[in-house]
Amino acid sequence: SGYTQAVWQSFSHPGKFYDGFSIKRARLDFQGHFASQFDYRLLFDFVGSSGASGTAPTGGALISPTLIEAYVTYKPFHFLHLKAGQMILAFSQENMTQDRNLDLIERSQVVNALVARKGDAAGGLVDSIGNQNGRDIGLQASGSLIRKQDTYFLDYSVQLLNGAGINTLDNNQSKDLDARLVIHPLKFLSIGGSYYNGNDRFTSSPTKDQKRIRWGTELALNYSGLSLKGEYIRGQEGNSSQVNHPGDAGLTVHEGWYGQAAYFFLPRRLQAVFRYDYYDPNTAKTQNRSTYYDLGMNYFFNVWTKLQVYYSLRDQQGPAINNNMFEAQLQLAF
Amino acid sequence: SGYTQAVWQSFSHPGKFYDGFSIKRARLDFQGHFASQFDYRLLFDFVGSSGASGTAPTGGALISPTLIEAYVTYKPFHFLHLKAGQMILAFSQENMTQDRNLDLIERSQVVNALVARKGDAAGGLVDSIGNQNGRDIGLQASGSLIRKQDTYFLDYSVQLLNGAGINTLDNNQSKDLDARLVIHPLKFLSIGGSYYNGNDRFTSSPTKDQKRIRWGTELALNYSGLSLKGEYIRGQEGNSSQVNHPGDAGLTVHEGWYGQAAYFFLPRRLQAVFRYDYYDPNTAKTQNRSTYYDLGMNYFFNVWTKLQVYYSLRDQQGPAINNNMFEAQLQLAF
Amino acid sequence: SGYTQAVWQSFSHPGKFYDGFSIKRARLDFQGHFASQFDYRLLFDFVGSSGASGTAPTGGALISPTLIEAYVTYKPFHFLHLKAGQMILAFSQENMTQDRNLDLIERSQVVNALVARKGDAAGGLVDSIGNQNGRDIGLQASGSLIRKQDTYFLDYSVQLLNGAGINTLDNNQSKDLDARLVIHPLKFLSIGGSYYNGNDRFTSSPTKDQKRIRWGTELALNYSGLSLKGEYIRGQEGNSSQVNHPGDAGLTVHEGWYGQAAYFFLPRRLQAVFRYDYYDPNTAKTQNRSTYYDLGMNYFFNVWTKLQVYYSLRDQQGPAINNNMFEAQLQLAF
């Protein structure tokens, strides 16, 4: 199976790329199940790693296809699934939502910036380890506990990862740890938290190991046609501990959050979405925060085809720049 | 599905690449239909953008796979199909013929040079916007009108395109327009014309918007085992209008045409093809015209496998160079 | 179909890459048969050409997908199969074993070094024509002769190849010849030899044609759960003939051999493997030989999934370096 997304984009930011059509993703997805206990997935994207809210036009350069995911899962019990390979980082509910199932065309700033997603490097929206599609290579143990009728009360996952990103060998000896816990007090309610602690080499100083720490908390509610989601994520880069050296210049702390409401005006057909999206790329500096007011409309022609429209009113502190963005995206999945 | 083409090539041109085997194309093709009104196609080539009548040997460099097409079609009526994504340029019948269905192994000079196909850059056979596989990104409206028993009298298509080529974002604000009309006065006869008007940045001067205009006319006749085809295409690059400034040095005008006859000596098995192929890369200059006398034999083992043989006697004005070419190509489609 | 391999690797060699997880291969494999006489194969790897026992870490660089095989086979008789395209080099039984069916995770030194496989360039383990995945582009005639009940006594193959490697055009006029003969005196016993004679351009001096000659002999025995394999391969690069100019400095001669025993302790489940693996990169020099004592355990979960463990005790002459290696590899084929 697979899917493709054709986009019309209009971006006001001067000096950034122009209005135009583009193919955002063209993915082939090979998934399967063996003997009820083994799963696998191979996911390829033929539209490489160009930035969605990119910098300059790529100017005719061919973009290389990329292996996105490649893993094997062994599922002996409901409370224990083992996964090995290149997989999604189990950190943040939005990061774990597949691109094809996003409520809005663009992800939130804080997930783009702190979970190794593609972002706007010029605007500070890029992770210290670069764009890794929110994925990494390693091992995962996960599972669901405490059955309540047909659902479980608790989901957990623990990952041991290279921390160097996808399609590459590790660049240091230490491995990174990622842990995540989500509880469901009610069937339609999820409350969770994620924690990541790693030693990585940053794209800005590739020869030095530095701490890369993330934590986040999240909430999701799905009731009838209504969906509410929110996340707060905080990250720090650099070798000093923030607790002991709160004013240390070698340490950068970022944080951001979003709150989102979506409603189906026509059941399974027409959905409207609003998101408040806030990000501070460096809490030690002022006049650098960025707030997006994002509006979206999604029309589902059928289960394979949807048309999404997105308008983002963007308010950035500092020099006044009009960088509002409009996008229309047609997605087909097969 | 997909197909692959293995080639033996012998090229007399001194300094160009040598005799040898090569894989010309290895394509995966994912097509499908949904609910009778939706189509999609994802087409990938794993043999990147090396020139067929290329320049120097690539010398061991790996050639990157490329996304060729990615589109979605919505077909509410026979007279209106809407297509969005990366698609073939609806300009010239030869350009719209898929590589796997070509009568001769190589396309005509004028289509290679003026419809953004791969060509011989050293010989002037390359489009001002480079090799884009005859494709671009945008929107298309097309349809068939005036039913006559089981066929239609008229086919049209209109495209709004980036004009910057495939697998890239647009590089300017303006969009390009492409229009095409074909009529069928008899069931076995097609007469048509295409027009393209765009503002693009050329590979030779990538920072400046310039006009890129094309028009062409074509004819095709298929009767029993006989097939006759012909096309004339004219193009101009540069910002001056040719009408007002016929001698303007900033303007380049190219033109070319071909006439082709093919006949099945053994029905559906053995076909012979002859093509007269003329191209003038700059009508303002002399001693630069190029005429190819192309001969081909096609043997169809079965519906999936064919062997094509091609010999091209090439007469180029200017310094005498022997650049005759022989090719044998085995194609398998699955 | 396809397969993927997720690896944990621990490599003692100082200055080489670190311990870590990686995706070794992620391959898509399209094979089929037409009308009982035609076969085809398209094989793609989405984890490009990074070295298995590589040099420095690739440091975040994306590795490009690659076309590995693309061929068509025509099989009119048992004694004559014709193949055209990009295919495996019919030289050495280990080279002709697919990666997914290897007894040990890593190939022997001599096959990596002399059959255009990926190797450790820093350790001299790389072919003069570079890493070509043991493949090339050209034509092959092969077949089986002298039927004995349900098996044949003799298999042969002859290949005419570019000699320049995969995914590239030929870089010289001459074609390379490869021939191979295997006999089966008993049903469970194979004895064979291969010979290769080519004129190639080496990665170390890409503008000059040089002789590249290989010959090898091999033996394989499969009886119940026991498997014994051995090969000796000798190669020479350079334009002088070794016979006439045994001390010529322009000529390099390499040789190596391995002997391997494998046994299934649990039938079709658990296999143990030992290999003695010797390689001399230049017979004219001393203190440069390398001996690996390789141990492996293979556990087959089912026909699609296996876990392989590999430990290599490595004894290299010259300055003492600890470059022992441990690998654990989970492979899933679908």
CSV table of N, CA and C in Angstrom, one decimal, chain B residues 2-4 6-9 11 17-23 25-28 30 46-47 50-51 56-65 301-302 304-305 330-334, chain C residues 28 30 34-35 38-42 44 46 48-49 64-67 70-74 84-86 132 137-139 160-162 164 166-173 175 201:
chain,number,residue,atom,x,y,z
B,2,GLY,N,5.3,-2.8,-13.3
B,2,GLY,CA,6.5,-2.1,-13.6
B,2,GLY,C,7.1,-2.7,-14.9
B,3,TYR,N,8.3,-2.1,-15.3
B,3,TYR,CA,9.0,-2.7,-16.4
B,3,TYR,C,10.4,-2.3,-16.3
B,4,THR,N,11.2,-3.1,-17.1
B,4,THR,CA,12.7,-2.8,-17.1
B,4,THR,C,13.2,-2.9,-18.6
B,6,ALA,N,16.8,-3.5,-20.7
B,6,ALA,CA,18.2,-3.8,-20.8
B,6,ALA,C,18.7,-3.5,-22.2
B,7,VAL,N,19.8,-2.8,-22.3
B,7,VAL,CA,20.2,-2.2,-23.6
B,7,VAL,C,21.6,-2.6,-24.0
B,8,TRP,N,21.8,-2.9,-25.2
B,8,TRP,CA,23.2,-2.9,-25.8
B,8,TRP,C,23.3,-1.7,-26.7
B,9,GLN,N,24.3,-0.9,-26.5
B,9,GLN,CA,24.4,0.3,-27.3
B,9,GLN,C,25.8,0.4,-27.9
B,11,PHE,N,27.8,3.4,-30.0
B,11,PHE,CA,27.7,4.8,-30.4
B,11,PHE,C,29.0,5.3,-31.0
B,17,PHE,N,30.2,8.3,-24.7
B,17,PHE,CA,30.4,7.0,-24.0
B,17,PHE,C,30.6,5.8,-25.0
B,18,TYR,N,31.1,4.8,-24.5
B,18,TYR,CA,31.5,3.6,-25.3
B,18,TYR,C,30.4,2.7,-25.6
B,19,ASP,N,30.7,1.7,-26.3
B,19,ASP,CA,29.8,0.5,-26.5
B,19,ASP,C,29.6,-0.1,-25.1
B,20,GLY,N,28.4,-0.7,-24.9
B,20,GLY,CA,28.3,-1.4,-23.7
B,20,GLY,C,26.9,-1.7,-23.4
B,21,PHE,N,26.7,-2.5,-22.3
B,21,PHE,CA,25.4,-2.9,-21.8
B,21,PHE,C,25.0,-1.8,-20.8
B,22,SER,N,23.7,-1.6,-20.7
B,22,SER,CA,23.2,-0.8,-19.6
B,22,SER,C,21.7,-1.1,-19.3
B,23,ILE,N,21.3,-0.7,-18.1
B,23,ILE,CA,19.9,-0.8,-17.7
B,23,ILE,C,19.4,0.6,-18.0
B,25,ARG,N,16.0,1.7,-18.0
B,25,ARG,CA,14.9,2.1,-17.1
B,25,ARG,C,14.6,0.8,-16.2
B,26,ALA,N,14.3,1.1,-15.0
B,26,ALA,CA,13.7,0.0,-14.1
B,26,ALA,C,12.7,0.7,-13.3
B,27,ARG,N,11.4,0.5,-13.7
B,27,ARG,CA,10.3,1.3,-13.2
B,27,ARG,C,9.3,0.5,-12.4
B,28,LEU,N,8.9,1.0,-11.3
B,28,LEU,CA,7.8,0.5,-10.6
B,28,LEU,C,6.6,1.4,-10.8
B,30,PHE,N,2.6,2.0,-9.7
B,30,PHE,CA,1.4,1.7,-8.9
B,30,PHE,C,0.2,2.5,-9.4
B,46,PHE,N,14.1,3.6,-11.0
B,46,PHE,CA,15.3,3.4,-10.2
B,46,PHE,C,16.6,3.6,-11.0
B,47,VAL,N,16.5,4.0,-12.2
B,47,VAL,CA,17.6,4.4,-13.0
B,47,VAL,C,17.5,5.9,-13.3
B,50,SER,N,20.3,9.7,-16.0
B,50,SER,CA,21.4,9.6,-16.9
B,50,SER,C,20.9,9.8,-18.3
B,51,GLY,N,21.7,10.5,-19.1
B,51,GLY,CA,21.2,10.7,-20.5
B,51,GLY,C,21.2,9.5,-21.3
B,56,ALA,N,29.5,12.2,-21.1
B,56,ALA,CA,30.6,11.3,-20.8
B,56,ALA,C,30.1,10.1,-20.0
B,57,PRO,N,30.9,9.1,-19.8
B,57,PRO,CA,30.4,8.0,-19.0
B,57,PRO,C,30.3,8.5,-17.5
B,58,THR,N,29.4,7.9,-16.8
B,58,THR,CA,29.1,8.4,-15.5
B,58,THR,C,30.2,7.9,-14.5
B,59,GLY,N,31.0,6.9,-15.0
B,59,GLY,CA,32.2,6.5,-14.3
B,59,GLY,C,31.9,5.9,-12.9
B,60,GLY,N,31.0,5.0,-12.8
B,60,GLY,CA,30.8,4.3,-11.5
B,60,GLY,C,29.9,5.0,-10.5
B,61,ALA,N,29.5,6.2,-10.8
B,61,ALA,CA,28.6,6.9,-9.8
B,61,ALA,C,27.3,6.3,-9.8
B,62,LEU,N,26.7,6.1,-8.6
B,62,LEU,CA,25.4,5.6,-8.4
B,62,LEU,C,24.4,6.6,-8.9
B,63,ILE,N,23.4,6.2,-9.5
B,63,ILE,CA,22.3,7.1,-10.0
B,63,ILE,C,21.1,6.9,-9.2
B,64,SER,N,20.6,8.0,-8.7
B,64,SER,CA,19.6,8.0,-7.7
B,64,SER,C,18.2,7.7,-8.3
B,65,PRO,N,17.4,6.9,-7.6
B,65,PRO,CA,16.0,6.7,-8.0
B,65,PRO,C,15.2,8.0,-7.9
B,301,PHE,N,7.8,-10.9,-28.3
B,301,PHE,CA,7.8,-12.3,-27.9
B,301,PHE,C,6.4,-12.7,-27.3
B,302,ASN,N,5.8,-11.8,-26.5
B,302,ASN,CA,4.5,-11.9,-26.0
B,302,ASN,C,4.1,-10.6,-25.5
B,304,TRP,N,4.3,-9.2,-22.7
B,304,TRP,CA,5.2,-8.6,-21.7
B,304,TRP,C,6.6,-8.3,-22.2
B,305,THR,N,7.0,-9.0,-23.2
B,305,THR,CA,8.4,-9.0,-23.6
B,305,THR,C,8.6,-8.5,-25.0
B,330,LEU,N,16.0,-5.0,-24.8
B,330,LEU,CA,15.0,-6.0,-24.4
B,330,LEU,C,14.2,-5.4,-23.3
B,331,GLN,N,12.9,-5.4,-23.5
B,331,GLN,CA,12.0,-4.8,-22.5
B,331,GLN,C,11.0,-5.9,-21.9
B,332,LEU,N,11.0,-5.9,-20.6
B,332,LEU,CA,10.0,-6.7,-19.9
B,332,LEU,C,9.1,-5.9,-19.1
B,333,ALA,N,7.8,-6.1,-19.2
B,333,ALA,CA,6.8,-5.3,-18.4
B,333,ALA,C,6.0,-6.3,-17.6
B,334,PHE,N,5.8,-6.0,-16.4
B,334,PHE,CA,5.0,-7.0,-15.5
B,334,PHE,C,3.9,-6.2,-14.8
C,28,LEU,N,13.4,-4.6,-1.7
C,28,LEU,CA,12.2,-5.0,-2.3
C,28,LEU,C,12.6,-5.8,-3.5
C,30,PHE,N,11.1,-7.9,-6.8
C,30,PHE,CA,9.9,-8.2,-7.7
C,30,PHE,C,10.4,-9.3,-8.7
C,34,PHE,N,6.8,-15.8,-16.8
C,34,PHE,CA,5.8,-15.6,-17.8
C,34,PHE,C,5.8,-16.8,-18.7
C,35,ALA,N,4.7,-17.4,-19.0
C,35,ALA,CA,4.5,-18.4,-20.0
C,35,ALA,C,5.6,-19.5,-19.9
C,38,PHE,N,9.8,-17.4,-19.6
C,38,PHE,CA,10.4,-16.1,-19.3
C,38,PHE,C,10.4,-15.8,-17.7
C,39,ASP,N,11.5,-15.4,-17.2
C,39,ASP,CA,11.6,-14.9,-15.8
C,39,ASP,C,12.1,-13.5,-15.8
C,40,TYR,N,11.7,-12.8,-14.8
C,40,TYR,CA,12.3,-11.5,-14.6
C,40,TYR,C,12.6,-11.3,-13.1
C,41,ARG,N,13.5,-10.3,-12.8
C,41,ARG,CA,13.7,-9.9,-11.4
C,41,ARG,C,14.1,-8.5,-11.4
C,42,LEU,N,13.5,-7.7,-10.5
C,42,LEU,CA,13.9,-6.4,-10.1
C,42,LEU,C,14.2,-6.4,-8.6
C,44,PHE,N,15.7,-4.1,-5.4
C,44,PHE,CA,16.1,-2.8,-5.0
C,44,PHE,C,16.6,-2.9,-3.5
C,46,PHE,N,17.1,-0.3,-0.3
C,46,PHE,CA,16.9,1.1,0.2
C,46,PHE,C,17.9,1.5,1.2
C,48,GLY,N,21.6,2.1,0.8
C,48,GLY,CA,22.6,2.2,-0.3
C,48,GLY,C,23.9,1.4,-0.1
C,49,SER,N,25.0,2.0,-0.2
C,49,SER,CA,26.2,1.3,-0.3
C,49,SER,C,27.1,1.6,0.8
C,64,SER,N,21.6,6.6,-0.3
C,64,SER,CA,20.6,6.5,-1.4
C,64,SER,C,20.2,5.1,-1.8
C,65,PRO,N,18.9,4.9,-2.1
C,65,PRO,CA,18.5,3.6,-2.6
C,65,PRO,C,19.2,3.2,-3.9
C,66,THR,N,19.3,2.0,-4.2
C,66,THR,CA,20.0,1.5,-5.3
C,66,THR,C,19.3,0.3,-6.0
C,67,LEU,N,19.4,0.3,-7.3
C,67,LEU,CA,18.9,-0.8,-8.1
C,67,LEU,C,20.0,-1.9,-8.0
C,70,ALA,N,18.3,-6.3,-12.2
C,70,ALA,CA,17.3,-6.0,-13.2
C,70,ALA,C,17.6,-6.9,-14.4
C,71,TYR,N,16.9,-8.0,-14.5
C,71,TYR,CA,17.2,-8.9,-15.6
C,71,TYR,C,16.0,-9.6,-16.2
C,72,VAL,N,16.1,-10.1,-17.4
C,72,VAL,CA,15.1,-10.9,-18.0
C,72,VAL,C,15.8,-12.2,-18.4
C,73,THR,N,15.2,-13.4,-18.1
C,73,THR,CA,15.7,-14.7,-18.5
C,73,THR,C,14.8,-15.3,-19.5
C,74,TYR,N,15.4,-15.9,-20.5
C,74,TYR,CA,14.6,-16.7,-21.5
C,74,TYR,C,15.1,-18.2,-21.4
C,84,ALA,N,19.7,-11.4,-19.7
C,84,ALA,CA,20.2,-10.1,-20.0
C,84,ALA,C,19.8,-9.1,-19.0
C,85,GLY,N,20.8,-8.2,-18.6
C,85,GLY,CA,20.5,-7.2,-17.7
C,85,GLY,C,21.6,-7.1,-16.6
C,86,GLN,N,21.2,-6.5,-15.5
C,86,GLN,CA,22.1,-6.4,-14.3
C,86,GLN,C,21.8,-7.6,-13.4
C,132,GLN,N,30.5,-3.4,-6.0
C,132,GLN,CA,29.5,-3.5,-7.0
C,132,GLN,C,28.4,-4.5,-6.6
C,137,ILE,N,26.6,-5.8,-15.4
C,137,ILE,CA,25.6,-5.7,-16.4
C,137,ILE,C,26.1,-6.4,-17.7
C,138,GLY,N,25.3,-7.2,-18.3
C,138,GLY,CA,25.7,-7.9,-19.5
C,138,GLY,C,24.7,-9.1,-19.9
C,139,LEU,N,25.3,-10.1,-20.5
C,139,LEU,CA,24.5,-11.2,-21.0
C,139,LEU,C,25.1,-12.5,-20.4
C,160,LEU,N,29.1,-12.4,-20.5
C,160,LEU,CA,29.8,-11.3,-21.2
C,160,LEU,C,29.3,-10.1,-20.5
C,161,LEU,N,30.3,-9.3,-19.9
C,161,LEU,CA,29.9,-8.2,-19.0
C,161,LEU,C,30.6,-7.0,-19.3
C,162,ASN,N,30.0,-5.8,-18.9
C,162,ASN,CA,30.7,-4.5,-19.1
C,162,ASN,C,32.0,-4.6,-18.3
C,164,ALA,N,32.3,-2.9,-15.5
C,164,ALA,CA,32.4,-1.6,-14.9
C,164,ALA,C,31.5,-1.5,-13.7
C,166,ILE,N,27.7,-2.0,-11.4
C,166,ILE,CA,26.3,-1.8,-11.5
C,166,ILE,C,25.9,-0.3,-11.6
C,167,ASN,N,24.7,-0.1,-12.2
C,167,ASN,CA,24.1,1.3,-12.3
C,167,ASN,C,25.1,2.3,-12.9
C,168,THR,N,25.8,1.9,-13.9
C,168,THR,CA,26.7,2.8,-14.6
C,168,THR,C,26.8,2.3,-16.1
C,169,LEU,N,27.2,3.2,-16.9
C,169,LEU,CA,27.6,2.8,-18.3
C,169,LEU,C,29.0,2.2,-18.3
C,170,ASP,N,29.3,1.5,-19.3
C,170,ASP,CA,30.6,0.9,-19.4
C,170,ASP,C,31.6,2.1,-19.6
C,171,ASN,N,32.9,1.9,-19.1
C,171,ASN,CA,33.9,2.9,-19.1
C,171,ASN,C,35.0,2.6,-20.1
C,172,ASN,N,34.9,1.5,-20.8
C,172,ASN,CA,35.9,1.2,-21.8
C,172,ASN,C,35.3,0.4,-22.9
C,173,GLN,N,36.0,0.1,-24.0
C,173,GLN,CA,35.5,-0.6,-25.1
C,173,GLN,C,35.4,-2.1,-24.9
C,175,LYS,N,34.9,-5.8,-23.4
C,175,LYS,CA,34.0,-6.5,-22.5
C,175,LYS,C,34.7,-7.6,-21.7
C,201,ARG,N,38.8,-0.3,-15.5
C,201,ARG,CA,39.4,0.9,-14.9
C,201,ARG,C,39.2,0.8,-13.4
